Short mmCIF file of C-alpha atoms in Angstrom, two decimals:
data_model
loop_
_atom_site.label_atom_id
_atom_site.label_comp_id
_atom_site.label_asym_id
_atom_site.label_seq_id
_atom_site.Cartn_x
_atom_site.Cartn_y
_atom_site.Cartn_z
CA MET A 1 47.05 -2.01 -87.52
CA ASN A 2 45.36 -0.15 -84.46
CA ASN A 3 47.06 3.41 -85.21
CA SER A 4 46.26 4.78 -81.74
CA ASP A 5 47.67 5.10 -78.76
CA THR A 6 45.58 4.39 -75.81
CA GLY A 7 47.84 4.89 -72.97
CA LYS A 8 47.43 5.47 -69.37
CA LYS A 9 45.37 6.46 -67.35
CA ASN A 10 46.38 9.73 -65.57
CA ASP A 11 45.77 8.83 -61.62
CA SER A 12 46.82 11.37 -59.79
CA LEU A 13 48.39 15.29 -60.55
CA SER A 14 50.13 17.44 -58.38
CA ALA A 15 48.48 19.32 -55.71
CA ASP A 16 49.88 22.47 -57.50
CA ASP A 17 47.90 21.39 -60.56
CA ARG A 18 44.53 20.73 -58.44
CA ASN A 19 45.55 24.07 -56.87
CA GLY A 20 45.47 25.66 -60.24
CA ALA A 21 43.19 23.97 -62.17
CA ARG A 22 40.00 26.09 -59.56
CA ASP A 23 41.47 29.26 -61.13
CA LEU A 24 37.79 29.31 -61.94
CA LEU A 25 34.55 31.54 -62.77
CA SER A 26 32.54 27.97 -61.32
CA ASN A 27 33.27 27.00 -57.81
CA ASN A 28 32.00 23.79 -59.47
CA PHE A 29 34.74 22.53 -61.39
CA ALA A 30 37.97 20.50 -59.46
CA ALA A 31 40.53 18.00 -60.47
CA PRO A 32 39.30 15.16 -58.91
CA ASN A 33 42.41 12.61 -58.55
CA ASN A 34 40.54 9.35 -60.83
CA PHE A 35 39.99 12.39 -63.83
CA VAL A 36 39.89 10.50 -66.76
CA ALA A 37 42.08 13.00 -69.31
CA PRO A 38 41.33 12.88 -73.05
CA ALA A 39 43.32 10.13 -74.67
CA LYS A 40 46.40 11.15 -75.63
CA LEU A 41 47.49 9.85 -79.55
CA LYS A 42 51.51 10.03 -80.98
CA ASN A 43 50.44 11.40 -84.03
CA THR A 44 46.36 12.45 -85.87
CA ILE A 45 48.15 12.82 -89.67
CA LEU A 46 48.33 9.29 -90.28
CA TYR A 47 49.72 11.20 -94.16
CA SER A 48 51.45 14.49 -95.24
CA ASN A 49 53.56 14.27 -98.43
CA ALA A 50 57.18 15.94 -98.70
CA GLU A 51 56.07 19.02 -100.16
CA ASP A 52 53.73 19.13 -97.42
CA THR A 53 50.94 20.17 -99.78
CA ILE A 54 49.61 16.44 -99.11
CA PHE A 55 47.98 15.19 -96.02
CA ILE A 56 45.52 12.88 -94.06
CA LEU A 57 44.61 14.44 -91.36
CA ASP A 58 42.35 11.50 -88.24
CA ILE A 59 39.04 14.51 -87.13
CA PRO A 60 37.88 13.22 -83.81
CA GLY A 61 41.78 12.59 -82.95
CA SER A 62 42.36 15.73 -84.52
CA ILE A 63 39.97 17.10 -81.34
CA MET A 64 41.36 14.44 -78.91
CA ARG A 65 44.63 15.53 -79.04
CA ALA A 66 43.78 19.00 -78.54
CA GLN A 67 42.87 19.02 -76.19
CA SER A 68 45.64 18.52 -74.32
CA LEU A 69 48.99 20.28 -73.24
CA PRO A 70 52.59 18.14 -74.34
CA SER A 71 53.49 16.14 -71.86
CA PRO A 72 52.96 13.26 -70.91
CA GLN A 73 50.49 12.97 -68.79
CA ASP A 74 48.73 9.92 -71.46
CA SER A 75 45.16 7.85 -71.43
CA CYS A 76 41.91 6.17 -72.34
CA ARG A 77 39.44 8.87 -72.54
CA HIS A 78 38.08 9.30 -76.21
CA LEU A 79 36.08 11.27 -78.61
CA ILE A 80 32.13 9.85 -79.47
CA SER A 81 32.04 9.44 -83.01
CA CYS A 82 30.18 8.54 -85.76
CA PRO A 83 31.15 5.22 -87.83
CA ALA A 84 33.33 6.46 -90.69
CA PRO A 85 31.77 5.96 -93.95
CA THR A 86 32.83 2.94 -96.33
CA THR A 87 31.34 3.42 -99.78
CA PRO A 88 30.26 6.78 -100.84
CA TYR A 89 27.10 8.73 -100.97
CA PRO A 90 24.47 8.10 -102.96
CA SER A 91 24.86 10.53 -106.24
CA THR A 92 21.91 13.27 -105.66
CA GLU A 93 23.38 14.56 -109.55
CA PRO A 94 21.60 15.64 -112.29
CA GLN A 95 21.56 12.59 -114.72
CA SER A 96 21.60 13.19 -117.89
CA GLU A 97 24.05 16.47 -119.70
CA LYS A 98 21.13 18.38 -120.40
CA ALA A 99 19.38 18.72 -117.12
CA ARG A 100 22.95 19.84 -115.11
CA THR A 101 22.98 22.42 -118.05
CA LYS A 102 20.13 23.50 -116.66
CA LEU A 103 21.19 23.88 -113.42
CA LEU A 104 23.94 25.61 -114.21
CA ASP A 105 22.40 28.13 -115.90
CA ARG A 106 19.29 27.76 -112.73
CA LEU A 107 22.25 28.55 -110.49
CA GLY A 108 24.19 31.06 -112.53
CA HIS A 109 27.48 30.75 -112.02
CA SER A 110 30.12 33.01 -113.24
CA ALA A 111 32.89 31.53 -115.09
CA GLU A 112 35.19 32.15 -112.24
CA HIS A 113 33.99 30.56 -109.60
CA ILE A 114 33.40 28.03 -112.26
CA ASP A 115 36.92 27.43 -112.55
CA LEU A 116 38.01 28.17 -109.11
CA HIS A 117 35.94 24.69 -108.30
CA VAL A 118 37.17 23.65 -111.48
CA GLU A 119 40.78 23.21 -110.45
CA TYR A 120 39.83 22.26 -107.40
CA SER A 121 38.09 19.46 -109.03
CA LYS A 122 41.88 19.06 -110.46
CA LEU A 123 43.65 18.75 -107.08
CA ILE A 124 41.57 16.90 -105.75
CA MET A 125 42.09 14.08 -108.20
CA SER A 126 46.09 14.71 -108.21
CA ALA A 127 46.31 13.88 -104.20
CA VAL A 128 44.12 11.50 -104.23
CA ALA A 129 46.62 9.19 -107.51
CA GLN A 130 48.97 10.52 -105.86
CA LEU A 131 47.81 8.82 -102.11
CA LYS A 132 47.71 5.43 -103.93
CA GLU A 133 51.53 5.21 -104.73
CA CYS A 134 52.13 6.45 -101.38
CA HIS A 135 49.40 6.30 -98.84
CA VAL A 136 50.16 1.93 -98.78
CA SER A 137 52.54 -1.04 -97.24
CA GLN A 138 54.88 -3.08 -97.66
CA THR A 139 52.59 -6.09 -99.23
CA ASN A 140 51.39 -2.78 -101.32
CA GLU A 141 48.21 -2.39 -99.22
CA LEU A 142 46.08 0.82 -99.29
CA LEU A 143 46.26 2.08 -95.67
CA PRO A 144 43.27 2.94 -93.40
CA PHE A 145 42.29 6.94 -93.95
CA CYS A 146 41.26 7.46 -90.25
CA LEU A 147 41.94 6.03 -87.00
CA PRO A 148 39.44 3.05 -84.93
CA ARG A 149 37.15 5.52 -83.48
CA VAL A 150 33.96 4.33 -80.53
CA VAL A 151 30.33 4.77 -81.50
CA GLU A 152 27.54 4.28 -80.10
CA ALA A 153 25.87 1.84 -80.70
CA GLU A 154 22.17 3.98 -80.89
CA GLU A 155 24.31 6.13 -83.54
CA ARG A 156 25.58 3.49 -85.91
CA THR A 157 22.38 3.99 -88.16
CA GLN A 158 23.30 7.04 -90.60
CA ASP A 159 20.63 9.03 -93.33
CA ASN A 160 21.75 8.64 -96.49
CA ALA A 161 23.80 11.36 -96.48
CA GLY A 162 26.09 9.81 -94.40
CA GLN A 163 25.22 11.84 -91.40
CA THR A 164 24.15 10.42 -87.89
CA THR A 165 21.53 10.49 -86.79
CA LYS A 166 21.21 10.30 -82.69
CA ARG A 167 21.65 13.53 -81.36
CA LYS A 168 20.76 16.49 -84.75
CA ALA A 169 17.61 16.83 -82.11
CA GLU A 170 20.51 18.40 -79.79
CA GLU A 171 22.09 21.05 -81.76
CA GLU A 172 21.72 24.24 -80.78
CA THR A 173 18.31 25.70 -83.96
CA VAL A 174 18.03 28.90 -81.77
CA PRO A 175 18.07 32.15 -84.91
CA TYR A 176 21.32 33.80 -84.91
CA ASN A 177 19.89 37.34 -84.01
CA VAL A 178 17.88 36.39 -80.83
CA THR A 179 18.48 38.72 -77.82
CA ASP A 180 16.37 36.64 -75.17
CA ALA A 181 18.06 37.28 -71.90
CA ALA A 182 19.11 34.28 -71.28
CA LEU A 183 21.40 33.79 -74.11
CA LYS A 184 24.27 36.37 -72.31
CA LEU A 185 28.14 35.08 -72.07
CA ASP A 186 29.14 33.09 -70.04
CA LEU A 187 33.30 33.13 -69.61
CA LEU A 188 34.22 29.84 -68.24
CA GLN A 189 38.69 29.86 -67.42
CA ASN A 190 41.37 27.24 -67.15
CA HIS A 191 43.71 28.33 -66.42
CA SER A 192 46.02 25.86 -65.18
CA LYS A 193 47.77 23.07 -66.90
CA SER A 194 45.86 19.99 -66.50
CA TRP A 195 42.03 19.66 -66.76
CA SER A 196 39.78 21.67 -64.22
CA GLN A 197 35.80 19.70 -64.07
CA ASP A 198 32.75 21.08 -63.32
CA ILE A 199 30.88 18.29 -61.29
CA GLN A 200 27.83 18.92 -61.40
CA LYS A 201 27.67 19.39 -65.54
CA GLY A 202 29.67 16.85 -66.89
CA LEU A 203 32.04 19.17 -67.75
CA THR A 204 35.30 19.42 -68.76
CA LEU A 205 37.89 22.44 -69.98
CA PRO A 206 41.45 21.43 -71.24
CA PRO A 207 44.83 23.03 -69.95
CA LEU A 208 45.37 26.52 -70.44
CA SER A 209 41.45 27.50 -71.76
CA THR A 210 39.27 30.26 -71.58
CA VAL A 211 35.46 30.12 -72.68
CA LEU A 212 32.74 33.08 -73.84
CA LEU A 213 29.66 31.09 -74.15
CA GLY A 214 27.36 32.50 -76.16
CA LEU A 215 26.31 33.71 -78.93
CA VAL A 216 28.75 36.20 -80.43
CA ASP A 217 27.36 38.82 -80.91
CA THR A 218 28.91 43.31 -81.14
CA SER A 219 27.31 44.35 -77.61
CA ILE A 220 28.72 46.43 -75.21
CA PRO A 221 28.85 43.46 -73.27
CA SER A 222 30.20 41.12 -74.84
CA LEU A 223 33.16 43.52 -76.24
CA SER A 224 34.45 44.00 -72.91
CA THR A 225 33.96 40.45 -71.67
CA PHE A 226 36.02 39.17 -74.91
CA HIS A 227 38.64 41.99 -75.17
CA THR A 228 39.25 41.31 -71.18
CA ALA A 229 39.16 38.01 -71.26
CA CYS A 230 41.72 38.10 -73.92
CA LEU A 231 44.21 40.60 -71.93
CA ALA A 232 44.25 38.35 -69.43
CA HIS A 233 45.08 34.62 -71.60
CA PRO A 234 47.81 33.31 -70.81
CA THR A 235 48.68 32.30 -73.62
CA ALA A 236 47.99 35.88 -75.48
CA THR A 237 50.41 38.29 -75.95
CA GLU A 238 49.42 41.72 -74.66
CA GLY A 239 45.85 40.28 -75.95
CA ARG A 240 47.16 39.54 -78.93
CA LEU A 241 47.93 35.55 -80.86
CA PRO A 242 49.22 34.47 -83.60
CA LEU A 243 46.83 32.25 -84.95
CA ILE A 244 42.47 32.93 -84.96
CA VAL A 245 40.44 30.33 -86.41
CA LEU A 246 37.09 30.80 -87.65
CA ASP A 247 33.66 28.68 -88.93
CA PRO A 248 30.94 31.23 -89.43
CA PRO A 249 27.06 30.13 -89.65
CA TRP A 250 26.83 31.19 -93.44
CA PRO A 251 23.67 31.29 -94.58
CA ASN A 252 23.00 28.64 -95.98
CA LYS A 253 19.05 27.28 -97.67
CA SER A 254 19.38 23.41 -96.38
CA VAL A 255 20.32 24.41 -93.35
CA SER A 256 17.56 26.17 -93.15
CA ARG A 257 15.73 23.87 -93.97
CA SER A 258 16.74 21.31 -91.94
CA SER A 259 16.70 23.62 -87.92
CA SER A 260 20.55 21.05 -88.14
CA TYR A 261 22.70 24.70 -86.43
CA VAL A 262 22.14 28.14 -85.80
CA THR A 263 23.15 29.42 -89.51
CA SER A 264 23.13 33.82 -89.90
CA PRO A 265 19.70 35.05 -90.92
CA THR A 266 21.62 36.96 -94.43
CA LEU A 267 25.54 37.42 -95.69
CA HIS A 268 24.46 41.10 -95.12
CA ASP A 269 24.01 40.88 -91.10
CA LEU A 270 26.72 38.25 -90.87
CA VAL A 271 29.30 40.43 -92.17
CA GLU A 272 28.57 43.21 -90.39
CA THR A 273 28.43 41.28 -86.86
CA LEU A 274 31.88 40.42 -87.52
CA GLN A 275 33.54 43.62 -88.85
CA GLY A 276 31.88 44.94 -85.41
CA LEU A 277 34.37 42.71 -83.43
CA GLY A 278 37.25 44.49 -83.67
CA LEU A 279 39.64 41.44 -84.57
CA GLU A 280 42.37 43.56 -85.94
CA GLU A 281 43.06 44.57 -82.60
CA HIS A 282 43.63 40.58 -81.65
CA ILE A 283 45.70 39.73 -84.41
CA ALA A 284 49.50 39.36 -83.56
CA ASP A 285 52.58 40.88 -86.14
CA GLN A 286 52.81 38.12 -89.24
CA GLY A 287 49.77 36.46 -87.35
CA PHE A 288 47.76 33.78 -89.20
CA VAL A 289 43.06 33.82 -89.19
CA ALA A 290 41.77 30.58 -91.33
CA CYS A 291 38.49 31.22 -91.75
CA TRP A 292 36.10 28.89 -93.14
CA VAL A 293 33.61 30.01 -96.41
CA THR A 294 30.95 27.55 -97.79
CA ASN A 295 31.08 26.90 -101.51
CA LYS A 296 28.88 30.00 -102.90
CA ALA A 297 30.41 32.77 -104.63
CA THR A 298 29.10 35.40 -102.50
CA VAL A 299 30.88 33.76 -99.20
CA ARG A 300 34.28 33.87 -100.42
CA ASP A 301 34.09 37.58 -102.03
CA ALA A 302 32.63 38.48 -98.40
CA VAL A 303 35.44 37.53 -97.63
CA ILE A 304 38.67 38.23 -99.52
CA GLY A 305 37.50 40.91 -102.55
CA GLU A 306 37.25 44.09 -102.09
CA GLY A 307 36.09 45.51 -98.83
CA GLY A 308 35.65 41.92 -97.55
CA LEU A 309 36.71 40.67 -93.94
CA PHE A 310 40.04 40.39 -94.59
CA GLU A 311 40.65 43.55 -95.53
CA ALA A 312 38.35 44.95 -92.55
CA TRP A 313 41.94 42.95 -90.45
CA GLY A 314 44.71 43.99 -92.65
CA VAL A 315 45.16 40.19 -93.20
CA GLU A 316 45.44 39.05 -96.99
CA LEU A 317 45.20 35.49 -98.56
CA VAL A 318 48.46 33.51 -98.09
CA GLU A 319 46.88 29.82 -99.15
CA GLU A 320 43.70 27.82 -98.84
CA TRP A 321 42.90 25.19 -97.41
CA ILE A 322 40.60 22.55 -99.10
CA TRP A 323 39.59 20.12 -97.25
CA CYS A 324 37.66 16.63 -98.63
CA LYS A 325 35.60 14.12 -97.47
CA VAL A 326 37.23 11.02 -98.35
CA THR A 327 35.97 7.44 -97.39
CA THR A 328 37.99 4.97 -95.71
CA LYS A 329 39.29 4.00 -98.40
CA GLY A 330 40.57 7.18 -99.55
CA GLU A 331 37.56 7.63 -102.20
CA PRO A 332 35.61 11.23 -102.07
CA VAL A 333 32.46 11.01 -100.59
CA THR A 334 30.31 12.37 -103.29
CA GLU A 335 31.48 13.27 -106.84
CA VAL A 336 34.46 16.35 -107.42
CA ASN A 337 32.74 17.64 -110.31
CA GLY A 338 29.79 17.87 -108.72
CA ILE A 339 27.07 20.35 -108.79
CA TRP A 340 24.40 20.32 -106.26
CA ARG A 341 27.11 19.16 -103.27
CA LYS A 342 30.50 18.94 -103.36
CA PRO A 343 32.67 16.82 -101.95
CA CYS A 344 35.58 19.86 -100.13
CA GLU A 345 34.99 23.00 -97.81
CA VAL A 346 37.07 25.63 -98.54
CA CYS A 347 39.02 27.28 -95.18
CA LEU A 348 41.17 30.20 -96.28
CA ILE A 349 44.22 31.68 -94.71
CA GLY A 350 45.28 35.58 -94.74
CA LYS A 351 48.31 36.05 -93.19
CA HIS A 352 49.37 39.75 -90.65
CA ILE A 353 51.49 41.33 -93.73
CA GLY A 354 53.57 44.48 -92.52
CA ILE A 355 53.48 47.47 -95.53
CA ALA A 356 57.23 46.98 -96.32
CA ASP A 357 56.37 43.42 -96.91
CA LYS A 358 56.31 41.99 -100.35
CA PRO A 359 52.69 39.99 -101.59
CA ARG A 360 52.98 35.68 -101.64
CA GLU A 361 51.83 33.59 -104.43
CA VAL A 362 48.37 31.95 -102.36
CA LYS A 363 49.17 28.61 -102.00
CA ARG A 364 46.78 25.37 -102.16
CA ARG A 365 46.71 22.11 -99.68
CA VAL A 366 44.37 18.88 -100.24
CA ILE A 367 43.61 17.70 -96.42
CA PHE A 368 42.08 14.44 -96.74
CA GLY A 369 39.11 13.66 -93.59
CA VAL A 370 37.09 11.21 -93.84
CA PRO A 371 33.59 12.68 -91.89
CA ASP A 372 32.64 12.80 -89.29
CA LEU A 373 29.72 14.10 -87.12
CA HIS A 374 27.90 16.40 -88.76
CA SER A 375 29.22 19.90 -88.77
CA ARG A 376 32.07 18.01 -86.75
CA LYS A 377 35.16 19.32 -88.61
CA PRO A 378 38.57 17.98 -87.74
CA CYS A 379 40.07 21.05 -85.73
CA LEU A 380 43.49 22.98 -87.06
CA LYS A 381 45.57 23.46 -83.78
CA GLU A 382 47.85 20.15 -85.27
CA LEU A 383 48.34 21.13 -88.62
CA ALA A 384 48.61 25.44 -87.91
CA ARG A 385 51.23 24.30 -86.44
CA MET A 386 53.16 23.26 -87.67
CA LEU A 387 52.37 24.69 -91.77
CA LEU A 388 52.20 28.37 -90.44
CA LEU A 389 53.49 29.42 -87.00
CA GLN A 390 56.96 26.76 -88.06
CA LYS A 391 56.53 25.08 -84.92
CA LYS A 392 57.96 21.67 -86.47
CA ASP A 393 58.26 19.61 -82.18
CA ALA A 394 55.03 20.49 -79.95
CA ARG A 395 57.22 21.25 -77.81
CA GLU A 396 57.86 24.75 -79.28
CA SER A 397 54.72 25.93 -78.58
CA ASN A 398 51.12 25.53 -77.64
CA CYS A 399 50.03 27.05 -80.75
CA ALA A 400 47.64 29.60 -78.97
CA ALA A 401 44.53 30.51 -80.66
CA LEU A 402 41.12 32.15 -80.67
CA GLU A 403 38.12 30.28 -82.23
CA LEU A 404 34.99 32.23 -83.10
CA PHE A 405 31.91 29.90 -83.60
CA ALA A 406 33.83 27.18 -81.46
CA ARG A 407 31.64 24.38 -80.47
CA TYR A 408 34.07 22.37 -78.36
CA ALA A 409 37.24 24.24 -75.92
CA VAL A 410 41.15 23.68 -77.01
CA ALA A 411 43.87 23.90 -74.82
CA GLY A 412 45.67 26.33 -74.80
CA TRP A 413 42.69 28.46 -77.07
CA ILE A 414 39.90 30.82 -76.37
CA SER A 415 37.06 29.71 -77.31
CA TRP A 416 33.68 31.70 -78.42
CA GLY A 417 30.88 30.32 -80.08
CA LEU A 418 26.67 29.08 -78.28
CA GLU A 419 28.34 25.99 -77.92
CA ALA A 420 32.22 27.16 -77.54
CA THR A 421 31.78 23.74 -74.83
CA LYS A 422 29.09 21.34 -76.54
CA TYR A 423 32.22 18.56 -77.53
CA ASN A 424 33.47 18.85 -73.77
CA HIS A 425 31.02 17.24 -71.48
CA ASP A 426 31.41 13.95 -70.47
CA GLU A 427 28.42 12.49 -72.91
CA TRP A 428 30.72 12.93 -75.67
CA TRP A 429 32.97 10.81 -74.22
CA SER A 430 33.70 6.92 -73.09
CA GLY A 431 36.38 5.43 -71.55
CA GLY A 432 36.16 2.19 -73.68
CA ALA A 433 38.70 0.88 -76.66
CA ALA A 434 38.70 2.29 -80.21
CA ALA A 435 37.65 0.19 -82.60
CA ASP A 436 38.87 -0.69 -84.59
#
């Protein structure tokens, strides 16, 4: 069964759209008549329960869908992915109870931290059991956990951790605190309602998007450009947005050793930078902040603990979204109760709450997704529109947002990051049909 809707090529754009698409800071951008837009998918949420607490989300599909505005423009341009894992990754866990106890003692996890992950594990296993009963066909066969993918021939080899090896060398390895003048902040804007291309760079910007390409830092020039871009963005209201998404480069020893992507040298440095951005000035009243965290207790505490980032931004924790990585058959890719490597990552959701508002009970949702390329997370645009902004119909809102440490531009969003156009380059897209 093919769950993708490739549609037809967008063979022509209106004159108004072509003229508006040139509203960019780079004169190399244009909107040619034969432009092939990203495939328009009917839905990348493959399953949701009645309570909206369990979801299956297609990761590359969520990024593809986020490149478009609600419109009749269809195409067959697909984001290049890696092969979907069909079996769990080889275990790296201690083999004996004695070794497990010794490792736990060495890691020094608090009882509160251990209890939290026990709760996560129970939630995940309960959701897995529910999916085995509900995510099935009429013949009682388990339905797919991801959409068909386009995979380059060179990217078909995976290492034993389930990560593709081809593009790893191309990942950015510049230290986070670099001050080289070459890392100046470049501003790219496409305020039209159609896609625009920089033909020389092979770069495509989605509709109504703003990109700040460069290091997320608190220098006066960067902050000036950032605040000005928020005020000028067509989907913002006086510079404020209903959603801010962050995937900060939290310090990580294993990542630092592999040099696979940028991380901050210390937790203090990163928190200081995030507090100095003035994000509280750009959160709309009753708006949300979605912040990805690692499984380290110190990182979680830096966000929601006393004196943490949420407190500085004037938001309160209201939800936790637990992304559980699974195989094509819905099996967690690593042991749910694992010590070394857990199959889940957590996104903490904070809400801007006024003085008169009562605190809400923290709601937890489990989002299952088959892993894609290394460090490529699901785009939260569709889920945020439905669950946070209460827009059940895509035509009601384009879900305006600001994303920090972004790796791709999104239609209607402001994206800031050193690699904020990474997956908008043509080399990451294929015009071919996805394979089952």
